[in-house]
Amino acid sequence: NAGVTQTPKFQVLKTGQSMTLQCAQDMNHEYMSWYRQDPGMGLRLIHYSVGAGITDQGEVPNGYNVSRSTTEDFPLRLLSAAPSQTSVYFCASSNIYSNQPQHFGDGTRLSIL
Amino acid sequence: KNQVEQSPQSLIILEGKNCTLQCNYTVSPFSNLRWYKQDTGRGPVSLTIMTFSENTKSNGRYTATLDADTKQSSLHITASQLSDSASYICVVSSVLYSGGGADGLTFGKGTHLIIQP
């Protein structure tokens, strides 16, 4: 049981480049989300999805796009990378019911030069 | 605005000692409170989830308490081990998806715990 798998684990980009962070889960969870974690701050929600074909914005969505074509996959796209997007990105999934824990991936550490 | 405040920010204790981490919140309405452990370089892992009616919940050497009246929670670690060195994150969920993040979760900044041999 792999849980939530994120790739790549590390990435360095130049300003203006685009890339896609991959996230896959094998638990048949309806709910998936993307967070960023910056030093001295709590996890902040970027985008989330309550099922295939349904996505919505979180607290800090600017500069990021998502899509949910399958239950298993929820990729995060950086359209034009900026140094302010240097962060650690976590993908999470859970059962749709609010009393269920979120399962997190191990993160993608992204540096924008 | 919904907020979750954790204290202390960081804590250093000797192996074998006990410690207590605090979480105060202003999230309303309240659905549940979660404690996560995050090892360096890894994603958060759920330790406990408590709803309004639960006062105490244990997971091995970890015991979480919740006082919904005062909006306070604590995480007590008994007989600490080197493997307990990590950040501990308190997360509060609101019933309505209107507070904190759009998914109803408000995250604390975490307590960084270091266990020294």
PDB file of C-alpha atoms in Angstrom:
ATOM      1  CA  ASN A   1       0.000   0.000   0.000  1.00  0.00           C
ATOM      2  CA  ALA A   2       1.882   3.053  -1.267  1.00  0.00           C
ATOM      3  CA  GLY A   3      -0.472   5.730   0.154  1.00  0.00           C
ATOM      4  CA  VAL A   4       0.227   9.144  -1.382  1.00  0.00           C
ATOM      5  CA  THR A   5       3.144   9.305  -3.801  1.00  0.00           C
ATOM      6  CA  GLN A   6       4.699  12.575  -4.930  1.00  0.00           C
ATOM      7  CA  THR A   7       7.225  13.082  -7.683  1.00  0.00           C
ATOM      8  CA  PRO A   8       9.773  14.497  -8.051  1.00  0.00           C
ATOM      9  CA  LYS A   9      11.225  14.746  -4.517  1.00  0.00           C
ATOM     10  CA  PHE A  10      13.491  17.664  -5.449  1.00  0.00           C
ATOM     11  CA  GLN A  11      13.454  20.155  -8.307  1.00  0.00           C
ATOM     12  CA  VAL A  12      15.334  23.320  -9.224  1.00  0.00           C
ATOM     13  CA  LEU A  13      13.788  25.661 -11.774  1.00  0.00           C
ATOM     14  CA  LYS A  14      14.690  28.955 -13.328  1.00  0.00           C
ATOM     15  CA  THR A  15      12.324  31.894 -13.087  1.00  0.00           C
ATOM     16  CA  GLY A  16       9.710  31.695 -15.821  1.00  0.00           C
ATOM     17  CA  GLN A  17       9.926  27.959 -16.352  1.00  0.00           C
ATOM     18  CA  SER A  18       6.862  25.772 -15.984  1.00  0.00           C
ATOM     19  CA  MET A  19       6.567  22.321 -14.475  1.00  0.00           C
ATOM     20  CA  THR A  20       4.087  19.809 -13.094  1.00  0.00           C
ATOM     21  CA  LEU A  21       4.276  18.249  -9.650  1.00  0.00           C
ATOM     22  CA  GLN A  22       2.749  14.793  -9.671  1.00  0.00           C
ATOM     23  CA  CYS A  23       0.578  13.286  -6.941  1.00  0.00           C
ATOM     24  CA  ALA A  24      -1.055   9.863  -6.918  1.00  0.00           C
ATOM     25  CA  GLN A  25      -2.953   7.962  -4.233  1.00  0.00           C
ATOM     26  CA  ASP A  26      -4.051   4.336  -4.158  1.00  0.00           C
ATOM     27  CA  MET A  27      -6.639   4.516  -1.365  1.00  0.00           C
ATOM     28  CA  ASN A  28      -9.622   5.480  -3.556  1.00  0.00           C
ATOM     29  CA  HIS A  29      -9.972   8.739  -1.631  1.00  0.00           C
ATOM     30  CA  GLU A  30     -12.391  11.296  -3.000  1.00  0.00           C
ATOM     31  CA  TYR A  31     -10.674  14.304  -1.458  1.00  0.00           C
ATOM     32  CA  MET A  32      -7.225  15.472  -2.576  1.00  0.00           C
ATOM     33  CA  SER A  33      -5.414  18.702  -1.885  1.00  0.00           C
ATOM     34  CA  TRP A  34      -2.158  20.572  -2.365  1.00  0.00           C
ATOM     35  CA  TYR A  35      -0.396  22.564   0.352  1.00  0.00           C
ATOM     36  CA  ARG A  36       2.772  24.561   0.529  1.00  0.00           C
ATOM     37  CA  GLN A  37       4.925  24.707   3.654  1.00  0.00           C
ATOM     38  CA  ASP A  38       7.226  27.659   4.249  1.00  0.00           C
ATOM     39  CA  PRO A  39       9.525  28.281   7.229  1.00  0.00           C
ATOM     40  CA  GLY A  40       7.683  29.754  10.219  1.00  0.00           C
ATOM     41  CA  MET A  41       4.279  29.267   8.641  1.00  0.00           C
ATOM     42  CA  GLY A  42       1.614  26.617   8.872  1.00  0.00           C
ATOM     43  CA  LEU A  43       0.627  24.555   5.860  1.00  0.00           C
ATOM     44  CA  ARG A  44      -1.353  26.673   3.410  1.00  0.00           C
ATOM     45  CA  LEU A  45      -3.930  25.259   1.019  1.00  0.00           C
ATOM     46  CA  ILE A  46      -3.315  25.914  -2.688  1.00  0.00           C
ATOM     47  CA  HIS A  47      -6.052  23.916  -4.457  1.00  0.00           C
ATOM     48  CA  TYR A  48      -8.278  21.016  -3.578  1.00  0.00           C
ATOM     49  CA  SER A  49     -10.621  18.530  -5.227  1.00  0.00           C
ATOM     50  CA  VAL A  50     -13.619  16.632  -3.876  1.00  0.00           C
ATOM     51  CA  GLY A  51     -13.714  14.187  -6.770  1.00  0.00           C
ATOM     52  CA  ALA A  52     -12.791  13.586 -10.391  1.00  0.00           C
ATOM     53  CA  GLY A  53     -13.644  16.611 -12.516  1.00  0.00           C
ATOM     54  CA  ILE A  54     -14.139  18.914  -9.510  1.00  0.00           C
ATOM     55  CA  THR A  55     -11.493  21.348  -8.284  1.00  0.00           C
ATOM     56  CA  ASP A  56     -11.534  24.573  -6.290  1.00  0.00           C
ATOM     57  CA  GLN A  57      -9.155  27.217  -5.037  1.00  0.00           C
ATOM     58  CA  GLY A  58      -7.642  27.328  -1.601  1.00  0.00           C
ATOM     59  CA  GLU A  59      -5.949  30.106   0.323  1.00  0.00           C
ATOM     60  CA  VAL A  60      -2.997  30.731  -2.037  1.00  0.00           C
ATOM     61  CA  PRO A  61      -3.970  29.633  -5.575  1.00  0.00           C
ATOM     62  CA  ASN A  62      -2.275  32.316  -7.684  1.00  0.00           C
ATOM     63  CA  GLY A  63       0.341  30.970 -10.074  1.00  0.00           C
ATOM     64  CA  TYR A  64      -0.879  27.367  -9.823  1.00  0.00           C
ATOM     65  CA  ASN A  65      -3.299  25.226 -11.839  1.00  0.00           C
ATOM     66  CA  VAL A  66      -4.775  21.819 -11.088  1.00  0.00           C
ATOM     67  CA  SER A  67      -6.951  19.244 -12.784  1.00  0.00           C
ATOM     68  CA  ARG A  68      -8.518  15.983 -11.597  1.00  0.00           C
ATOM     69  CA  SER A  69      -9.231  13.633 -14.468  1.00  0.00           C
ATOM     70  CA  THR A  70      -9.089  10.470 -12.326  1.00  0.00           C
ATOM     71  CA  THR A  71      -9.693   9.639  -8.667  1.00  0.00           C
ATOM     72  CA  GLU A  72      -6.058   8.605  -8.257  1.00  0.00           C
ATOM     73  CA  ASP A  73      -4.150  11.567  -9.712  1.00  0.00           C
ATOM     74  CA  PHE A  74      -4.057  15.251  -8.830  1.00  0.00           C
ATOM     75  CA  PRO A  75      -1.188  17.104 -10.557  1.00  0.00           C
ATOM     76  CA  LEU A  76      -0.178  20.660  -9.654  1.00  0.00           C
ATOM     77  CA  ARG A  77       1.118  22.887 -12.432  1.00  0.00           C
ATOM     78  CA  LEU A  78       3.318  25.934 -11.992  1.00  0.00           C
ATOM     79  CA  LEU A  79       2.599  28.141 -14.984  1.00  0.00           C
ATOM     80  CA  SER A  80       5.590  30.525 -14.821  1.00  0.00           C
ATOM     81  CA  ALA A  81       7.799  29.848 -11.823  1.00  0.00           C
ATOM     82  CA  ALA A  82       8.719  32.753  -9.533  1.00  0.00           C
ATOM     83  CA  PRO A  83      11.224  32.839  -6.636  1.00  0.00           C
ATOM     84  CA  SER A  84       8.263  33.334  -4.245  1.00  0.00           C
ATOM     85  CA  GLN A  85       7.146  29.816  -5.148  1.00  0.00           C
ATOM     86  CA  THR A  86      10.243  28.294  -3.592  1.00  0.00           C
ATOM     87  CA  SER A  87       8.731  26.007  -0.985  1.00  0.00           C
ATOM     88  CA  VAL A  88       7.999  22.449   0.022  1.00  0.00           C
ATOM     89  CA  TYR A  89       4.804  21.180  -1.588  1.00  0.00           C
ATOM     90  CA  PHE A  90       2.659  18.491  -0.005  1.00  0.00           C
ATOM     91  CA  CYS A  91      -0.161  16.551  -1.563  1.00  0.00           C
ATOM     92  CA  ALA A  92      -2.779  15.002   0.720  1.00  0.00           C
ATOM     93  CA  SER A  93      -5.803  12.777   0.357  1.00  0.00           C
ATOM     94  CA  SER A  94      -8.631  11.647   2.594  1.00  0.00           C
ATOM     95  CA  ASN A  95     -12.058  10.131   2.707  1.00  0.00           C
ATOM     96  CA  ILE A  96     -14.599  12.863   2.048  1.00  0.00           C
ATOM     97  CA  TYR A  97     -15.955  12.703   5.597  1.00  0.00           C
ATOM     98  CA  SER A  98     -14.477  15.448   7.765  1.00  0.00           C
ATOM     99  CA  ASN A  99     -13.519  13.168  10.677  1.00  0.00           C
ATOM    100  CA  GLN A 100     -11.025  11.244   8.633  1.00  0.00           C
ATOM    101  CA  PRO A 101      -7.299  12.028   8.776  1.00  0.00           C
ATOM    102  CA  GLN A 102      -5.493  13.353   5.794  1.00  0.00           C
ATOM    103  CA  HIS A 103      -2.717  11.185   4.397  1.00  0.00           C
ATOM    104  CA  PHE A 104       0.212  13.254   3.184  1.00  0.00           C
ATOM    105  CA  GLY A 105       2.905  12.497   0.664  1.00  0.00           C
ATOM    106  CA  ASP A 106       6.543  13.137   1.552  1.00  0.00           C
ATOM    107  CA  GLY A 107       6.673  16.392  -0.354  1.00  0.00           C
ATOM    108  CA  THR A 108       8.419  17.985  -3.315  1.00  0.00           C
ATOM    109  CA  ARG A 109      11.174  20.433  -2.423  1.00  0.00           C
ATOM    110  CA  LEU A 110      11.144  23.120  -5.092  1.00  0.00           C
ATOM    111  CA  SER A 111      13.703  25.897  -5.563  1.00  0.00           C
ATOM    112  CA  ILE A 112      13.192  28.699  -8.057  1.00  0.00           C
ATOM    113  CA  LEU A 113      16.331  30.582  -9.035  1.00  0.00           C
TER     114      LEU A 113
ATOM    115  CA  LYS B   1     -10.491  34.946  11.700  1.00  0.00           C
ATOM    116  CA  ASN B   2      -9.920  31.315  12.632  1.00  0.00           C
ATOM    117  CA  GLN B   3      -6.543  30.750  14.246  1.00  0.00           C
ATOM    118  CA  VAL B   4      -4.538  27.938  15.804  1.00  0.00           C
ATOM    119  CA  GLU B   5      -1.705  28.876  18.147  1.00  0.00           C
ATOM    120  CA  GLN B   6       0.843  26.318  19.316  1.00  0.00           C
ATOM    121  CA  SER B   7       3.334  26.587  22.137  1.00  0.00           C
ATOM    122  CA  PRO B   8       6.166  26.352  22.679  1.00  0.00           C
ATOM    123  CA  GLN B   9       7.647  26.990  19.244  1.00  0.00           C
ATOM    124  CA  SER B  10      10.505  24.677  20.084  1.00  0.00           C
ATOM    125  CA  LEU B  11      11.413  22.378  22.943  1.00  0.00           C
ATOM    126  CA  ILE B  12      14.483  20.382  23.896  1.00  0.00           C
ATOM    127  CA  ILE B  13      14.216  17.566  26.443  1.00  0.00           C
ATOM    128  CA  LEU B  14      16.316  14.608  27.505  1.00  0.00           C
ATOM    129  CA  GLU B  15      15.489  11.113  26.358  1.00  0.00           C
ATOM    130  CA  GLY B  16      13.155   9.353  28.764  1.00  0.00           C
ATOM    131  CA  LYS B  17      11.513  12.542  30.025  1.00  0.00           C
ATOM    132  CA  ASN B  18       7.872  13.492  29.507  1.00  0.00           C
ATOM    133  CA  CYS B  19       6.657  16.638  27.776  1.00  0.00           C
ATOM    134  CA  THR B  20       3.423  18.436  26.930  1.00  0.00           C
ATOM    135  CA  LEU B  21       2.711  20.512  23.850  1.00  0.00           C
ATOM    136  CA  GLN B  22      -0.098  23.058  23.778  1.00  0.00           C
ATOM    137  CA  CYS B  23      -2.630  24.089  21.143  1.00  0.00           C
ATOM    138  CA  ASN B  24      -5.138  26.942  21.526  1.00  0.00           C
ATOM    139  CA  TYR B  25      -7.680  27.651  18.830  1.00  0.00           C
ATOM    140  CA  THR B  26     -10.382  30.120  17.903  1.00  0.00           C
ATOM    141  CA  VAL B  27     -11.940  28.044  15.117  1.00  0.00           C
ATOM    142  CA  SER B  28     -15.718  28.123  15.022  1.00  0.00           C
ATOM    143  CA  PRO B  29     -17.800  26.132  14.463  1.00  0.00           C
ATOM    144  CA  PHE B  30     -15.720  23.202  15.636  1.00  0.00           C
ATOM    145  CA  SER B  31     -15.700  19.751  14.054  1.00  0.00           C
ATOM    146  CA  ASN B  32     -12.530  18.018  15.201  1.00  0.00           C
ATOM    147  CA  LEU B  33      -8.943  18.579  16.281  1.00  0.00           C
ATOM    148  CA  ARG B  34      -6.033  16.622  14.876  1.00  0.00           C
ATOM    149  CA  TRP B  35      -2.450  16.192  15.934  1.00  0.00           C
ATOM    150  CA  TYR B  36       0.149  15.292  13.318  1.00  0.00           C
ATOM    151  CA  LYS B  37       3.807  14.314  13.644  1.00  0.00           C
ATOM    152  CA  GLN B  38       6.147  15.505  10.923  1.00  0.00           C
ATOM    153  CA  ASP B  39       9.620  13.998  10.771  1.00  0.00           C
ATOM    154  CA  THR B  40      12.319  16.044   9.041  1.00  0.00           C
ATOM    155  CA  GLY B  41      12.004  15.662   5.282  1.00  0.00           C
ATOM    156  CA  ARG B  42       8.728  13.745   5.476  1.00  0.00           C
ATOM    157  CA  GLY B  43       5.036  14.531   5.263  1.00  0.00           C
ATOM    158  CA  PRO B  44       2.822  14.894   8.356  1.00  0.00           C
ATOM    159  CA  VAL B  45       1.437  11.669   9.816  1.00  0.00           C
ATOM    160  CA  SER B  46      -1.785  11.614  11.812  1.00  0.00           C
ATOM    161  CA  LEU B  47      -1.457  10.798  15.528  1.00  0.00           C
ATOM    162  CA  THR B  48      -4.983  11.449  16.822  1.00  0.00           C
ATOM    163  CA  ILE B  49      -8.315  12.973  15.862  1.00  0.00           C
ATOM    164  CA  MET B  50     -10.742  14.153  18.530  1.00  0.00           C
ATOM    165  CA  THR B  51     -14.312  15.322  18.111  1.00  0.00           C
ATOM    166  CA  PHE B  52     -16.250  17.657  20.378  1.00  0.00           C
ATOM    167  CA  SER B  53     -17.373  14.883  22.730  1.00  0.00           C
ATOM    168  CA  GLU B  54     -13.930  13.344  23.267  1.00  0.00           C
ATOM    169  CA  ASN B  55     -11.723  14.574  26.103  1.00  0.00           C
ATOM    170  CA  THR B  56      -8.782  12.209  25.785  1.00  0.00           C
ATOM    171  CA  LYS B  57      -7.360   9.962  23.105  1.00  0.00           C
ATOM    172  CA  SER B  58      -4.189   7.898  23.219  1.00  0.00           C
ATOM    173  CA  ASN B  59      -1.908   6.474  20.572  1.00  0.00           C
ATOM    174  CA  GLY B  60       0.867   4.523  22.264  1.00  0.00           C
ATOM    175  CA  ARG B  61       3.012   6.968  24.247  1.00  0.00           C
ATOM    176  CA  TYR B  62       1.063   9.927  22.825  1.00  0.00           C
ATOM    177  CA  THR B  63      -1.991  11.191  24.699  1.00  0.00           C
ATOM    178  CA  ALA B  64      -4.059  14.088  23.402  1.00  0.00           C
ATOM    179  CA  THR B  65      -6.580  15.996  25.485  1.00  0.00           C
ATOM    180  CA  LEU B  66      -9.280  18.390  24.392  1.00  0.00           C
ATOM    181  CA  ASP B  67     -11.186  21.014  26.342  1.00  0.00           C
ATOM    182  CA  ALA B  68     -13.808  22.301  23.917  1.00  0.00           C
ATOM    183  CA  ASP B  69     -15.074  24.874  26.422  1.00  0.00           C
ATOM    184  CA  THR B  70     -11.723  26.659  26.704  1.00  0.00           C
ATOM    185  CA  LYS B  71     -10.707  25.716  23.134  1.00  0.00           C
ATOM    186  CA  GLN B  72      -7.471  24.155  24.254  1.00  0.00           C
ATOM    187  CA  SER B  73      -5.756  20.897  23.445  1.00  0.00           C
ATOM    188  CA  SER B  74      -2.537  19.315  24.615  1.00  0.00           C
ATOM    189  CA  LEU B  75      -0.349  16.494  23.386  1.00  0.00           C
ATOM    190  CA  HIS B  76       1.513  14.623  26.105  1.00  0.00           C
ATOM    191  CA  ILE B  77       4.466  12.443  25.223  1.00  0.00           C
ATOM    192  CA  THR B  78       5.478   9.874  27.821  1.00  0.00           C
ATOM    193  CA  ALA B  79       8.990   8.446  28.216  1.00  0.00           C
ATOM    194  CA  SER B  80      10.343  10.253  25.182  1.00  0.00           C
ATOM    195  CA  GLN B  81      12.537   8.476  22.660  1.00  0.00           C
ATOM    196  CA  LEU B  82      15.015   9.826  20.122  1.00  0.00           C
ATOM    197  CA  SER B  83      12.521   8.957  17.390  1.00  0.00           C
ATOM    198  CA  ASP B  84      10.071  11.458  18.884  1.00  0.00           C
ATOM    199  CA  SER B  85      12.253  14.289  17.562  1.00  0.00           C
ATOM    200  CA  ALA B  86       9.968  15.959  15.026  1.00  0.00           C
ATOM    201  CA  SER B  87       7.539  18.816  14.502  1.00  0.00           C
ATOM    202  CA  TYR B  88       4.078  18.362  15.954  1.00  0.00           C
ATOM    203  CA  ILE B  89       1.255  20.120  14.175  1.00  0.00           C
ATOM    204  CA  CYS B  90      -2.196  20.894  15.565  1.00  0.00           C
ATOM    205  CA  VAL B  91      -4.988  21.177  12.987  1.00  0.00           C
ATOM    206  CA  VAL B  92      -8.566  22.213  13.695  1.00  0.00           C
ATOM    207  CA  SER B  93     -11.461  21.405  11.379  1.00  0.00           C
ATOM    208  CA  SER B  94     -14.617  23.474  11.187  1.00  0.00           C
ATOM    209  CA  VAL B  95     -17.967  21.953  10.395  1.00  0.00           C
ATOM    210  CA  LEU B  96     -18.701  24.454   7.700  1.00  0.00           C
ATOM    211  CA  TYR B  97     -16.133  24.883   4.951  1.00  0.00           C
ATOM    212  CA  SER B  98     -15.936  28.594   5.626  1.00  0.00           C
ATOM    213  CA  GLY B  99     -13.036  29.128   8.016  1.00  0.00           C
ATOM    214  CA  GLY B 100      -9.299  28.913   7.565  1.00  0.00           C
ATOM    215  CA  GLY B 101      -8.506  27.211   4.306  1.00  0.00           C
ATOM    216  CA  ALA B 102     -11.284  26.509   1.859  1.00  0.00           C
ATOM    217  CA  ASP B 103     -11.298  22.904   3.051  1.00  0.00           C
ATOM    218  CA  GLY B 104     -12.227  23.953   6.591  1.00  0.00           C
ATOM    219  CA  LEU B 105      -8.822  23.137   8.086  1.00  0.00           C
ATOM    220  CA  THR B 106      -6.774  25.626  10.069  1.00  0.00           C
ATOM    221  CA  PHE B 107      -3.150  24.624  10.678  1.00  0.00           C
ATOM    222  CA  GLY B 108      -0.922  25.634  13.552  1.00  0.00           C
ATOM    223  CA  LYS B 109       2.717  26.464  12.856  1.00  0.00           C
ATOM    224  CA  GLY B 110       3.898  23.477  14.862  1.00  0.00           C
ATOM    225  CA  THR B 111       6.155  22.777  17.824  1.00  0.00           C
ATOM    226  CA  HIS B 112       9.662  21.597  16.985  1.00  0.00           C
ATOM    227  CA  LEU B 113      10.668  18.946  19.521  1.00  0.00           C
ATOM    228  CA  ILE B 114      14.239  17.749  19.959  1.00  0.00           C
ATOM    229  CA  ILE B 115      15.031  14.754  22.137  1.00  0.00           C
ATOM    230  CA  GLN B 116      18.622  14.667  23.350  1.00  0.00           C
ATOM    231  CA  PRO B 117      20.346  11.450  24.467  1.00  0.00           C
TER     232      PRO B 117
END
